């Protein structure tokens, strides 16, 4: 089975802190994605990546950056966390191309105080 | 820009009755459509997809969906609901050119015994 692992299920951070969310997949997928999920807003795409060292902005990239140094790992970085970034963050991966389904991690629930 | 609408926030059905969760989409070009399910405090799981071919698609756990191009719809169905089907359901459309997925806001399905 495909496994997408997010390093932290629950985090509590303070405003202004730098936050790292890590995601690792074990199926050699080329595509990786970061979404945030908020009640009533569905999933919104923050960043995605088709290959190592490449990244594309999604619909809501402001306040976030990403890093993909290795194929299996895609990190989301909040340079200076703010309270409006309190959310559930979901990492996903898929095979190269556009017809494959997404495989999701269990999510990281971030609270910024 | 592509978009997905799930017109019902909540669907309630009795166990054993058929269920339908509605989804309409807007995309330029051929649509790649997906349904995902999310159980509490978990990531999303893939249910089924339409890429091409037969308009009726069968997926996991007895779910199926019907692609209707003229009505731009992709409704999720199941002939006989189970209490264990209670969850949050997301419809998604994948951009055939860019590869990123756009999700609906989700529909909470509650199946009562």
PDB file of C-alpha atoms in Angstrom:
ATOM      1  CA  UNK A   1       0.000   0.000   0.000  1.00  0.00           C
ATOM      2  CA  UNK A   2       1.044   3.550  -0.675  1.00  0.00           C
ATOM      3  CA  UNK A   3       2.012   5.320   2.445  1.00  0.00           C
ATOM      4  CA  UNK A   4       2.200   9.051   2.890  1.00  0.00           C
ATOM      5  CA  UNK A   5       3.541   9.967   6.290  1.00  0.00           C
ATOM      6  CA  UNK A   6       3.258  13.355   7.888  1.00  0.00           C
ATOM      7  CA  UNK A   7       5.708  13.783  10.710  1.00  0.00           C
ATOM      8  CA  UNK A   8       3.431  15.536  13.197  1.00  0.00           C
ATOM      9  CA  UNK A   9      -0.281  14.941  13.773  1.00  0.00           C
ATOM     10  CA  UNK A  10      -0.705  17.842  16.182  1.00  0.00           C
ATOM     11  CA  UNK A  11       1.394  20.970  16.669  1.00  0.00           C
ATOM     12  CA  UNK A  12       0.953  24.068  18.789  1.00  0.00           C
ATOM     13  CA  UNK A  13       3.117  27.063  17.897  1.00  0.00           C
ATOM     14  CA  UNK A  14       3.287  30.717  18.813  1.00  0.00           C
ATOM     15  CA  UNK A  15       2.802  33.653  16.484  1.00  0.00           C
ATOM     16  CA  UNK A  16       6.030  34.491  14.678  1.00  0.00           C
ATOM     17  CA  UNK A  17       7.592  31.050  15.042  1.00  0.00           C
ATOM     18  CA  UNK A  18       9.001  29.209  12.037  1.00  0.00           C
ATOM     19  CA  UNK A  19       7.134  25.977  11.430  1.00  0.00           C
ATOM     20  CA  UNK A  20       8.201  22.945   9.417  1.00  0.00           C
ATOM     21  CA  UNK A  21       5.720  20.323   8.278  1.00  0.00           C
ATOM     22  CA  UNK A  22       7.331  17.237   6.831  1.00  0.00           C
ATOM     23  CA  UNK A  23       5.835  14.732   4.412  1.00  0.00           C
ATOM     24  CA  UNK A  24       7.370  11.508   3.113  1.00  0.00           C
ATOM     25  CA  UNK A  25       5.931   9.058   0.578  1.00  0.00           C
ATOM     26  CA  UNK A  26       7.231   5.576  -0.132  1.00  0.00           C
ATOM     27  CA  UNK A  27       5.838   4.833  -3.606  1.00  0.00           C
ATOM     28  CA  UNK A  28       8.292   6.751  -5.785  1.00  0.00           C
ATOM     29  CA  UNK A  29       5.598   9.237  -6.819  1.00  0.00           C
ATOM     30  CA  UNK A  30       6.685  12.207  -8.873  1.00  0.00           C
ATOM     31  CA  UNK A  31       3.890  14.559  -7.825  1.00  0.00           C
ATOM     32  CA  UNK A  32       3.468  15.905  -4.314  1.00  0.00           C
ATOM     33  CA  UNK A  33       1.009  18.439  -2.942  1.00  0.00           C
ATOM     34  CA  UNK A  34       0.241  20.465   0.164  1.00  0.00           C
ATOM     35  CA  UNK A  35      -3.347  21.413   0.948  1.00  0.00           C
ATOM     36  CA  UNK A  36      -4.977  23.109   3.881  1.00  0.00           C
ATOM     37  CA  UNK A  37      -8.436  22.098   5.013  1.00  0.00           C
ATOM     38  CA  UNK A  38     -10.787  24.458   6.803  1.00  0.00           C
ATOM     39  CA  UNK A  39     -14.449  23.822   7.686  1.00  0.00           C
ATOM     40  CA  UNK A  40     -16.766  24.943   4.912  1.00  0.00           C
ATOM     41  CA  UNK A  41     -13.875  25.752   2.578  1.00  0.00           C
ATOM     42  CA  UNK A  42     -12.921  22.300   1.430  1.00  0.00           C
ATOM     43  CA  UNK A  43      -9.298  21.721   0.479  1.00  0.00           C
ATOM     44  CA  UNK A  44      -7.216  24.549  -0.909  1.00  0.00           C
ATOM     45  CA  UNK A  45      -3.938  23.951  -2.695  1.00  0.00           C
ATOM     46  CA  UNK A  46      -0.919  25.724  -1.228  1.00  0.00           C
ATOM     47  CA  UNK A  47       1.993  24.379  -3.311  1.00  0.00           C
ATOM     48  CA  UNK A  48       2.765  21.392  -5.460  1.00  0.00           C
ATOM     49  CA  UNK A  49       5.812  19.800  -7.015  1.00  0.00           C
ATOM     50  CA  UNK A  50       6.331  17.594 -10.063  1.00  0.00           C
ATOM     51  CA  UNK A  51       9.953  16.771  -9.472  1.00  0.00           C
ATOM     52  CA  UNK A  52      12.888  17.234  -7.172  1.00  0.00           C
ATOM     53  CA  UNK A  53      13.803  20.880  -6.605  1.00  0.00           C
ATOM     54  CA  UNK A  54      10.832  22.161  -8.545  1.00  0.00           C
ATOM     55  CA  UNK A  55       7.726  23.794  -7.093  1.00  0.00           C
ATOM     56  CA  UNK A  56       4.604  25.512  -8.309  1.00  0.00           C
ATOM     57  CA  UNK A  57       2.324  27.880  -6.453  1.00  0.00           C
ATOM     58  CA  UNK A  58      -1.164  26.713  -5.784  1.00  0.00           C
ATOM     59  CA  UNK A  59      -4.172  28.847  -4.993  1.00  0.00           C
ATOM     60  CA  UNK A  60      -3.089  30.174  -1.593  1.00  0.00           C
ATOM     61  CA  UNK A  61       0.746  30.276  -1.430  1.00  0.00           C
ATOM     62  CA  UNK A  62       1.046  33.508   0.571  1.00  0.00           C
ATOM     63  CA  UNK A  63       2.813  32.991   3.881  1.00  0.00           C
ATOM     64  CA  UNK A  64       4.153  29.567   2.895  1.00  0.00           C
ATOM     65  CA  UNK A  65       7.177  28.109   1.165  1.00  0.00           C
ATOM     66  CA  UNK A  66       8.156  24.547   0.283  1.00  0.00           C
ATOM     67  CA  UNK A  67      11.230  22.438  -0.225  1.00  0.00           C
ATOM     68  CA  UNK A  68      11.741  19.268  -2.224  1.00  0.00           C
ATOM     69  CA  UNK A  69      15.357  18.170  -1.987  1.00  0.00           C
ATOM     70  CA  UNK A  70      14.569  14.475  -2.406  1.00  0.00           C
ATOM     71  CA  UNK A  71      11.892  12.783  -4.444  1.00  0.00           C
ATOM     72  CA  UNK A  72      10.193  11.192  -1.470  1.00  0.00           C
ATOM     73  CA  UNK A  73      10.110  14.256   0.778  1.00  0.00           C
ATOM     74  CA  UNK A  74       8.104  17.475   0.470  1.00  0.00           C
ATOM     75  CA  UNK A  75       8.282  20.017   3.249  1.00  0.00           C
ATOM     76  CA  UNK A  76       5.960  22.918   3.958  1.00  0.00           C
ATOM     77  CA  UNK A  77       7.445  25.914   5.762  1.00  0.00           C
ATOM     78  CA  UNK A  78       5.671  28.716   7.558  1.00  0.00           C
ATOM     79  CA  UNK A  79       8.353  31.384   7.866  1.00  0.00           C
ATOM     80  CA  UNK A  80       6.487  33.359  10.521  1.00  0.00           C
ATOM     81  CA  UNK A  81       3.365  31.640  11.742  1.00  0.00           C
ATOM     82  CA  UNK A  82       0.199  33.668  12.208  1.00  0.00           C
ATOM     83  CA  UNK A  83      -3.095  32.806  13.864  1.00  0.00           C
ATOM     84  CA  UNK A  84      -4.895  32.661  10.511  1.00  0.00           C
ATOM     85  CA  UNK A  85      -2.669  29.741   9.583  1.00  0.00           C
ATOM     86  CA  UNK A  86      -4.319  27.597  12.234  1.00  0.00           C
ATOM     87  CA  UNK A  87      -5.654  24.742  10.153  1.00  0.00           C
ATOM     88  CA  UNK A  88      -5.431  21.113   9.130  1.00  0.00           C
ATOM     89  CA  UNK A  89      -2.620  20.556   6.628  1.00  0.00           C
ATOM     90  CA  UNK A  90      -2.784  17.612   4.257  1.00  0.00           C
ATOM     91  CA  UNK A  91       0.045  16.256   2.151  1.00  0.00           C
ATOM     92  CA  UNK A  92      -0.681  14.119  -0.916  1.00  0.00           C
ATOM     93  CA  UNK A  93       1.223  12.366  -3.677  1.00  0.00           C
ATOM     94  CA  UNK A  94       0.424  10.846  -7.046  1.00  0.00           C
ATOM     95  CA  UNK A  95       2.060   9.264 -10.027  1.00  0.00           C
ATOM     96  CA  UNK A  96       3.359  11.444 -12.819  1.00  0.00           C
ATOM     97  CA  UNK A  97       0.619  12.737 -15.105  1.00  0.00           C
ATOM     98  CA  UNK A  98      -2.884  13.959 -14.510  1.00  0.00           C
ATOM     99  CA  UNK A  99      -5.064  10.870 -14.372  1.00  0.00           C
ATOM    100  CA  UNK A 100      -3.811   9.345 -11.162  1.00  0.00           C
ATOM    101  CA  UNK A 101      -5.611   9.664  -7.870  1.00  0.00           C
ATOM    102  CA  UNK A 102      -4.082  11.408  -4.878  1.00  0.00           C
ATOM    103  CA  UNK A 103      -2.838   9.489  -1.857  1.00  0.00           C
ATOM    104  CA  UNK A 104      -3.133  11.506   1.331  1.00  0.00           C
ATOM    105  CA  UNK A 105      -1.350  11.524   4.632  1.00  0.00           C
ATOM    106  CA  UNK A 106      -3.259  11.568   7.917  1.00  0.00           C
ATOM    107  CA  UNK A 107      -2.941  15.321   8.254  1.00  0.00           C
ATOM    108  CA  UNK A 108      -1.185  17.733  10.596  1.00  0.00           C
ATOM    109  CA  UNK A 109      -3.392  19.885  12.767  1.00  0.00           C
ATOM    110  CA  UNK A 110      -1.578  23.135  13.485  1.00  0.00           C
ATOM    111  CA  UNK A 111      -2.698  25.612  16.123  1.00  0.00           C
ATOM    112  CA  UNK A 112      -0.994  29.008  16.201  1.00  0.00           C
ATOM    113  CA  UNK A 113      -1.494  30.944  19.433  1.00  0.00           C
TER     114      UNK A 113
ATOM    115  CA  UNK B   1     -10.469  28.268 -14.097  1.00  0.00           C
ATOM    116  CA  UNK B   2     -11.851  24.949 -13.002  1.00  0.00           C
ATOM    117  CA  UNK B   3     -14.336  24.612 -10.165  1.00  0.00           C
ATOM    118  CA  UNK B   4     -16.394  22.053  -8.310  1.00  0.00           C
ATOM    119  CA  UNK B   5     -19.701  22.524  -6.520  1.00  0.00           C
ATOM    120  CA  UNK B   6     -21.249  20.231  -3.957  1.00  0.00           C
ATOM    121  CA  UNK B   7     -24.647  21.820  -3.429  1.00  0.00           C
ATOM    122  CA  UNK B   8     -25.506  19.968  -0.224  1.00  0.00           C
ATOM    123  CA  UNK B   9     -23.551  20.470   2.978  1.00  0.00           C
ATOM    124  CA  UNK B  10     -25.345  17.562   4.596  1.00  0.00           C
ATOM    125  CA  UNK B  11     -27.118  14.435   3.341  1.00  0.00           C
ATOM    126  CA  UNK B  12     -29.091  12.218   5.699  1.00  0.00           C
ATOM    127  CA  UNK B  13     -30.327   8.757   4.749  1.00  0.00           C
ATOM    128  CA  UNK B  14     -31.612   5.708   6.556  1.00  0.00           C
ATOM    129  CA  UNK B  15     -29.570   2.540   6.549  1.00  0.00           C
ATOM    130  CA  UNK B  16     -30.536   0.306   3.642  1.00  0.00           C
ATOM    131  CA  UNK B  17     -31.830   3.163   1.508  1.00  0.00           C
ATOM    132  CA  UNK B  18     -30.045   4.381  -1.613  1.00  0.00           C
ATOM    133  CA  UNK B  19     -27.858   7.442  -1.287  1.00  0.00           C
ATOM    134  CA  UNK B  20     -26.754  10.180  -3.671  1.00  0.00           C
ATOM    135  CA  UNK B  21     -24.150  12.850  -3.052  1.00  0.00           C
ATOM    136  CA  UNK B  22     -24.208  15.514  -5.737  1.00  0.00           C
ATOM    137  CA  UNK B  23     -21.329  17.135  -7.583  1.00  0.00           C
ATOM    138  CA  UNK B  24     -21.182  19.504 -10.540  1.00  0.00           C
ATOM    139  CA  UNK B  25     -18.025  20.788 -12.180  1.00  0.00           C
ATOM    140  CA  UNK B  26     -16.651  23.356 -14.554  1.00  0.00           C
ATOM    141  CA  UNK B  27     -13.454  22.784 -16.508  1.00  0.00           C
ATOM    142  CA  UNK B  28     -12.098  23.579 -19.929  1.00  0.00           C
ATOM    143  CA  UNK B  29     -11.303  20.461 -21.880  1.00  0.00           C
ATOM    144  CA  UNK B  30     -11.921  16.883 -20.851  1.00  0.00           C
ATOM    145  CA  UNK B  31     -12.731  16.515 -17.154  1.00  0.00           C
ATOM    146  CA  UNK B  32     -10.858  14.137 -14.882  1.00  0.00           C
ATOM    147  CA  UNK B  33     -13.192  13.619 -11.917  1.00  0.00           C
ATOM    148  CA  UNK B  34     -12.620  12.005  -8.554  1.00  0.00           C
ATOM    149  CA  UNK B  35     -14.440  11.184  -5.325  1.00  0.00           C
ATOM    150  CA  UNK B  36     -12.691  10.942  -1.972  1.00  0.00           C
ATOM    151  CA  UNK B  37     -13.951  10.088   1.517  1.00  0.00           C
ATOM    152  CA  UNK B  38     -12.661  11.398   4.830  1.00  0.00           C
ATOM    153  CA  UNK B  39     -13.341   9.789   8.198  1.00  0.00           C
ATOM    154  CA  UNK B  40     -12.943  11.886  11.373  1.00  0.00           C
ATOM    155  CA  UNK B  41      -9.372  12.971  12.090  1.00  0.00           C
ATOM    156  CA  UNK B  42      -8.049  11.092   9.072  1.00  0.00           C
ATOM    157  CA  UNK B  43      -6.715  11.982   5.653  1.00  0.00           C
ATOM    158  CA  UNK B  44      -8.735  11.561   2.475  1.00  0.00           C
ATOM    159  CA  UNK B  45      -9.115   8.178   0.808  1.00  0.00           C
ATOM    160  CA  UNK B  46      -9.719   7.671  -2.892  1.00  0.00           C
ATOM    161  CA  UNK B  47     -13.082   6.118  -3.848  1.00  0.00           C
ATOM    162  CA  UNK B  48     -13.322   6.258  -7.631  1.00  0.00           C
ATOM    163  CA  UNK B  49     -12.511   8.283 -10.710  1.00  0.00           C
ATOM    164  CA  UNK B  50     -13.709   9.036 -14.203  1.00  0.00           C
ATOM    165  CA  UNK B  51     -11.074   9.571 -16.855  1.00  0.00           C
ATOM    166  CA  UNK B  52     -12.694   8.307 -20.046  1.00  0.00           C
ATOM    167  CA  UNK B  53     -14.979   5.542 -21.286  1.00  0.00           C
ATOM    168  CA  UNK B  54     -18.091   4.209 -19.597  1.00  0.00           C
ATOM    169  CA  UNK B  55     -20.098   6.938 -17.888  1.00  0.00           C
ATOM    170  CA  UNK B  56     -20.876   4.697 -14.920  1.00  0.00           C
ATOM    171  CA  UNK B  57     -17.823   4.186 -12.764  1.00  0.00           C
ATOM    172  CA  UNK B  58     -17.601   1.660  -9.946  1.00  0.00           C
ATOM    173  CA  UNK B  59     -15.330   2.122  -6.978  1.00  0.00           C
ATOM    174  CA  UNK B  60     -14.504   1.048  -3.456  1.00  0.00           C
ATOM    175  CA  UNK B  61     -17.016  -0.034  -0.779  1.00  0.00           C
ATOM    176  CA  UNK B  62     -19.880  -0.461  -3.276  1.00  0.00           C
ATOM    177  CA  UNK B  63     -19.910   3.148  -4.406  1.00  0.00           C
ATOM    178  CA  UNK B  64     -20.440   4.198  -7.991  1.00  0.00           C
ATOM    179  CA  UNK B  65     -20.702   7.492  -9.824  1.00  0.00           C
ATOM    180  CA  UNK B  66     -22.300   8.569 -13.051  1.00  0.00           C
ATOM    181  CA  UNK B  67     -20.590  11.041 -15.352  1.00  0.00           C
ATOM    182  CA  UNK B  68     -23.062  13.245 -17.209  1.00  0.00           C
ATOM    183  CA  UNK B  69     -21.333  15.517 -19.687  1.00  0.00           C
ATOM    184  CA  UNK B  70     -24.416  17.509 -20.720  1.00  0.00           C
ATOM    185  CA  UNK B  71     -25.264  18.326 -17.100  1.00  0.00           C
ATOM    186  CA  UNK B  72     -21.591  18.621 -16.066  1.00  0.00           C
ATOM    187  CA  UNK B  73     -22.321  16.379 -13.110  1.00  0.00           C
ATOM    188  CA  UNK B  74     -20.604  13.477 -11.385  1.00  0.00           C
ATOM    189  CA  UNK B  75     -22.947  12.297  -8.636  1.00  0.00           C
ATOM    190  CA  UNK B  76     -21.846   9.643  -6.155  1.00  0.00           C
ATOM    191  CA  UNK B  77     -24.294   6.832  -5.485  1.00  0.00           C
ATOM    192  CA  UNK B  78     -24.738   3.670  -3.499  1.00  0.00           C
ATOM    193  CA  UNK B  79     -27.748   1.329  -3.749  1.00  0.00           C
ATOM    194  CA  UNK B  80     -27.918   0.511  -0.041  1.00  0.00           C
ATOM    195  CA  UNK B  81     -26.343   2.760   2.589  1.00  0.00           C
ATOM    196  CA  UNK B  82     -24.528   1.497   5.671  1.00  0.00           C
ATOM    197  CA  UNK B  83     -24.050   3.299   8.975  1.00  0.00           C
ATOM    198  CA  UNK B  84     -20.312   2.933   8.388  1.00  0.00           C
ATOM    199  CA  UNK B  85     -20.642   5.060   5.229  1.00  0.00           C
ATOM    200  CA  UNK B  86     -21.146   8.105   7.450  1.00  0.00           C
ATOM    201  CA  UNK B  87     -18.250  10.440   6.625  1.00  0.00           C
ATOM    202  CA  UNK B  88     -17.250  13.580   4.736  1.00  0.00           C
ATOM    203  CA  UNK B  89     -17.205  13.204   0.947  1.00  0.00           C
ATOM    204  CA  UNK B  90     -15.267  15.342  -1.485  1.00  0.00           C
ATOM    205  CA  UNK B  91     -15.618  15.651  -5.223  1.00  0.00           C
ATOM    206  CA  UNK B  92     -12.558  16.851  -7.144  1.00  0.00           C
ATOM    207  CA  UNK B  93     -11.660  17.791 -10.691  1.00  0.00           C
ATOM    208  CA  UNK B  94      -8.127  17.549 -12.016  1.00  0.00           C
ATOM    209  CA  UNK B  95      -6.817  20.085 -14.474  1.00  0.00           C
ATOM    210  CA  UNK B  96      -5.793  18.087 -17.571  1.00  0.00           C
ATOM    211  CA  UNK B  97      -3.100  20.651 -18.398  1.00  0.00           C
ATOM    212  CA  UNK B  98      -1.606  21.569 -15.050  1.00  0.00           C
ATOM    213  CA  UNK B  99      -2.322  18.457 -13.038  1.00  0.00           C
ATOM    214  CA  UNK B 100      -3.554  20.184  -9.919  1.00  0.00           C
ATOM    215  CA  UNK B 101      -6.812  19.126  -8.311  1.00  0.00           C
ATOM    216  CA  UNK B 102      -9.633  21.410  -7.240  1.00  0.00           C
ATOM    217  CA  UNK B 103     -11.927  20.139  -4.496  1.00  0.00           C
ATOM    218  CA  UNK B 104     -15.508  20.882  -3.586  1.00  0.00           C
ATOM    219  CA  UNK B 105     -16.358  22.060  -0.089  1.00  0.00           C
ATOM    220  CA  UNK B 106     -17.436  18.585   0.964  1.00  0.00           C
ATOM    221  CA  UNK B 107     -20.720  16.910   1.879  1.00  0.00           C
ATOM    222  CA  UNK B 108     -21.290  15.270   5.242  1.00  0.00           C
ATOM    223  CA  UNK B 109     -23.172  12.023   4.838  1.00  0.00           C
ATOM    224  CA  UNK B 110     -25.000  10.667   7.859  1.00  0.00           C
ATOM    225  CA  UNK B 111     -26.568   7.226   7.682  1.00  0.00           C
ATOM    226  CA  UNK B 112     -28.944   6.483  10.539  1.00  0.00           C
ATOM    227  CA  UNK B 113     -29.797   2.961  11.704  1.00  0.00           C
TER     228      UNK B 113
END
